[in-house]
Amino acid sequence: MSLSKPTSIMYNLISAYLQRLYSSPLKTKAITSCVIAALGNVVSQKLSGARHLNEDSVLAFALFGLLFGGPVPHYFYTYIRLLVNHPLGILLIERLVYTPCFQALALYLLAIFEGKPHKVAYIQMQKLYLPTLMANLKYLTLFHYINVKYVPPMLRVLMVNLIGFAWVVYLANKRAKISKEK
């Protein structure tokens, strides 16, 4: 009986998530993205050996997840099907158009949300953009193909967020290294 409790809790959480996803998809995806991005940043800081949590960075990642990390992919995956229906076509547009734009937006806005002025945010984005974009295309393309090909449309943003968790850890580490170099 006690072994069934964790399973029951998981089923209840998944059920609650799916109900909220059905009744309020944008809000659910935004909040999920916010939590995952903040947790990814915390994990990144802990893995890098930070003694004190950089709360500005955690808040920046959480804000970005809430305002952009959930809503932008929600609309992208909702409307991409109007243009292209084949998974390979969706993947090509996602990887060659959406990803470069979203990566630039993320790098710039994360710096802005941390309270950095435009000039500093722009310079930081320029330093990080190409290496992070190339790493994203190199390491995450297969995961995005699986997402587009096999994951039901309703759950794609959740999968992007779970993939994004690992990406946030990577990105936060890259950004921290650039900040330390200054």
Short mmCIF file of C-alpha atoms in Angstrom, two decimals:
data_model
loop_
_atom_site.label_atom_id
_atom_site.label_comp_id
_atom_site.label_asym_id
_atom_site.label_seq_id
_atom_site.Cartn_x
_atom_site.Cartn_y
_atom_site.Cartn_z
CA MET A 1 0.00 0.00 0.00
CA SER A 2 2.77 2.46 0.84
CA LEU A 3 4.50 1.77 -2.47
CA SER A 4 1.42 2.94 -4.36
CA LYS A 5 1.41 6.41 -2.75
CA PRO A 6 4.25 7.89 -4.87
CA THR A 7 2.58 6.51 -7.99
CA SER A 8 -0.76 7.95 -6.90
CA ILE A 9 0.83 11.34 -6.23
CA MET A 10 2.45 11.32 -9.69
CA TYR A 11 -0.85 10.42 -11.37
CA ASN A 12 -2.59 13.20 -9.48
CA LEU A 13 0.07 15.74 -10.49
CA ILE A 14 -0.03 14.67 -14.13
CA SER A 15 -3.82 14.75 -14.10
CA ALA A 16 -3.89 18.24 -12.58
CA TYR A 17 -1.32 19.44 -15.12
CA LEU A 18 -3.29 18.01 -18.06
CA GLN A 19 -6.53 19.52 -16.77
CA ARG A 20 -4.94 22.95 -16.49
CA LEU A 21 -3.27 22.52 -19.86
CA TYR A 22 -6.68 21.85 -21.38
CA SER A 23 -8.53 24.66 -19.59
CA SER A 24 -5.78 27.31 -19.70
CA PRO A 25 -2.93 26.23 -21.99
CA LEU A 26 -1.04 29.52 -22.27
CA LYS A 27 -1.07 30.24 -18.54
CA THR A 28 -0.08 26.64 -17.72
CA LYS A 29 2.80 26.65 -20.19
CA ALA A 30 4.03 30.04 -18.97
CA ILE A 31 4.04 28.98 -15.32
CA THR A 32 5.64 25.64 -16.13
CA SER A 33 8.35 27.36 -18.15
CA CYS A 34 8.92 29.86 -15.33
CA VAL A 35 9.44 27.11 -12.75
CA ILE A 36 11.65 24.98 -15.02
CA ALA A 37 13.84 27.94 -16.03
CA ALA A 38 14.29 29.06 -12.41
CA LEU A 39 15.12 25.52 -11.28
CA GLY A 40 17.56 25.11 -14.16
CA ASN A 41 19.35 28.28 -13.12
CA VAL A 42 19.51 27.18 -9.47
CA VAL A 43 20.90 23.78 -10.51
CA SER A 44 23.45 25.49 -12.74
CA GLN A 45 24.63 27.72 -9.92
CA LYS A 46 24.88 24.79 -7.51
CA LEU A 47 26.79 22.67 -10.05
CA SER A 48 29.23 25.50 -10.67
CA GLY A 49 29.99 25.63 -6.95
CA ALA A 50 28.40 28.99 -6.14
CA ARG A 51 28.36 29.58 -2.41
CA HIS A 52 25.54 32.09 -2.59
CA LEU A 53 22.62 31.98 -4.96
CA ASN A 54 22.56 34.82 -7.47
CA GLU A 55 18.93 35.78 -6.99
CA ASP A 56 18.99 38.29 -9.86
CA SER A 57 19.92 35.51 -12.25
CA VAL A 58 17.24 33.15 -10.90
CA LEU A 59 14.64 35.93 -11.18
CA ALA A 60 15.79 36.79 -14.72
CA PHE A 61 15.42 33.17 -15.87
CA ALA A 62 12.04 32.85 -14.12
CA LEU A 63 10.77 36.07 -15.69
CA PHE A 64 11.99 35.06 -19.12
CA GLY A 65 10.31 31.66 -18.76
CA LEU A 66 7.05 33.24 -17.63
CA LEU A 67 6.88 35.99 -20.25
CA PHE A 68 8.59 34.33 -23.23
CA GLY A 69 9.68 30.73 -22.57
CA GLY A 70 6.12 29.43 -22.35
CA PRO A 71 4.09 31.80 -24.56
CA VAL A 72 6.44 32.05 -27.56
CA PRO A 73 6.79 28.27 -28.12
CA HIS A 74 3.04 27.90 -27.46
CA TYR A 75 2.21 30.21 -30.34
CA PHE A 76 4.99 28.86 -32.55
CA TYR A 77 3.84 25.25 -32.24
CA THR A 78 0.19 26.30 -32.56
CA TYR A 79 0.65 28.23 -35.79
CA ILE A 80 3.48 26.33 -37.48
CA ARG A 81 0.98 23.61 -38.40
CA LEU A 82 -0.86 26.17 -40.55
CA LEU A 83 2.26 26.59 -42.68
CA VAL A 84 3.80 23.13 -42.63
CA ASN A 85 2.43 19.75 -41.66
CA HIS A 86 5.42 17.48 -42.26
CA PRO A 87 7.62 16.92 -39.15
CA LEU A 88 10.82 17.49 -41.14
CA GLY A 89 9.53 20.83 -42.46
CA ILE A 90 8.52 21.90 -38.95
CA LEU A 91 11.96 20.88 -37.66
CA LEU A 92 13.76 22.85 -40.39
CA ILE A 93 11.75 26.00 -39.69
CA GLU A 94 12.17 25.52 -35.94
CA ARG A 95 15.91 24.99 -36.14
CA LEU A 96 16.82 27.48 -38.90
CA VAL A 97 14.42 30.38 -38.27
CA TYR A 98 12.82 30.14 -34.83
CA THR A 99 15.85 28.95 -32.82
CA PRO A 100 18.30 31.67 -33.96
CA CYS A 101 15.73 34.41 -33.26
CA PHE A 102 14.64 32.96 -29.92
CA GLN A 103 18.26 32.43 -28.84
CA ALA A 104 19.12 36.08 -29.50
CA LEU A 105 15.99 37.21 -27.68
CA ALA A 106 16.78 34.98 -24.70
CA LEU A 107 20.38 36.12 -24.33
CA TYR A 108 19.48 39.79 -24.59
CA LEU A 109 16.42 39.72 -22.32
CA LEU A 110 18.11 37.61 -19.63
CA ALA A 111 20.74 40.34 -19.29
CA ILE A 112 18.09 43.07 -19.29
CA PHE A 113 16.04 41.21 -16.66
CA GLU A 114 19.18 41.02 -14.50
CA GLY A 115 19.25 44.82 -14.55
CA LYS A 116 22.07 45.30 -17.04
CA PRO A 117 21.89 48.31 -19.36
CA HIS A 118 21.22 47.87 -23.09
CA LYS A 119 24.85 48.29 -24.11
CA VAL A 120 26.11 45.60 -21.69
CA ALA A 121 23.25 43.26 -22.62
CA TYR A 122 24.00 43.71 -26.31
CA ILE A 123 27.74 43.08 -25.88
CA GLN A 124 27.06 39.99 -23.74
CA MET A 125 24.60 38.71 -26.35
CA GLN A 126 27.18 39.21 -29.11
CA LYS A 127 29.80 37.20 -27.20
CA LEU A 128 27.45 34.32 -26.38
CA TYR A 129 25.20 34.18 -29.43
CA LEU A 130 27.20 32.16 -31.95
CA PRO A 131 28.70 29.61 -29.51
CA THR A 132 25.35 28.96 -27.83
CA LEU A 133 23.45 28.82 -31.12
CA MET A 134 25.93 26.33 -32.57
CA ALA A 135 25.77 24.21 -29.42
CA ASN A 136 21.98 24.35 -29.50
CA LEU A 137 21.84 23.23 -33.11
CA LYS A 138 24.47 20.55 -32.54
CA TYR A 139 23.16 19.00 -29.34
CA LEU A 140 19.42 19.64 -29.31
CA THR A 141 18.31 18.98 -32.90
CA LEU A 142 17.67 15.27 -32.34
CA PHE A 143 15.58 15.99 -29.23
CA HIS A 144 13.55 18.58 -31.13
CA TYR A 145 12.98 16.14 -33.99
CA ILE A 146 11.67 13.55 -31.52
CA ASN A 147 9.46 16.25 -30.01
CA VAL A 148 7.99 17.26 -33.37
CA LYS A 149 7.63 13.72 -34.68
CA TYR A 150 6.35 11.76 -31.67
CA VAL A 151 5.03 14.10 -28.95
CA PRO A 152 1.35 15.10 -29.11
CA PRO A 153 0.95 18.81 -29.95
CA MET A 154 -0.59 19.59 -26.56
CA LEU A 155 2.58 18.42 -24.77
CA ARG A 156 5.24 19.88 -27.10
CA VAL A 157 5.90 23.00 -25.04
CA LEU A 158 6.31 20.84 -21.93
CA MET A 159 8.87 18.73 -23.80
CA VAL A 160 10.62 21.88 -25.04
CA ASN A 161 10.73 23.05 -21.41
CA LEU A 162 12.18 19.74 -20.21
CA ILE A 163 14.79 19.88 -22.97
CA GLY A 164 15.19 23.51 -22.00
CA PHE A 165 15.99 22.56 -18.42
CA ALA A 166 19.28 21.05 -19.55
CA TRP A 167 19.76 23.98 -21.91
CA VAL A 168 19.19 26.51 -19.10
CA VAL A 169 21.86 24.79 -17.02
CA TYR A 170 24.26 25.04 -20.00
CA LEU A 171 23.29 28.63 -20.81
CA ALA A 172 23.52 29.81 -17.21
CA ASN A 173 27.00 28.29 -16.95
CA LYS A 174 28.09 30.04 -20.17
CA ARG A 175 26.71 33.37 -18.97
CA ALA A 176 28.35 32.98 -15.56
CA LYS A 177 31.74 32.32 -17.19
CA ILE A 178 31.40 35.46 -19.32
CA SER A 179 30.46 37.51 -16.24
CA LYS A 180 33.47 36.16 -14.31
CA GLU A 181 35.81 37.11 -17.17
CA LYS A 182 34.83 40.74 -16.68
#
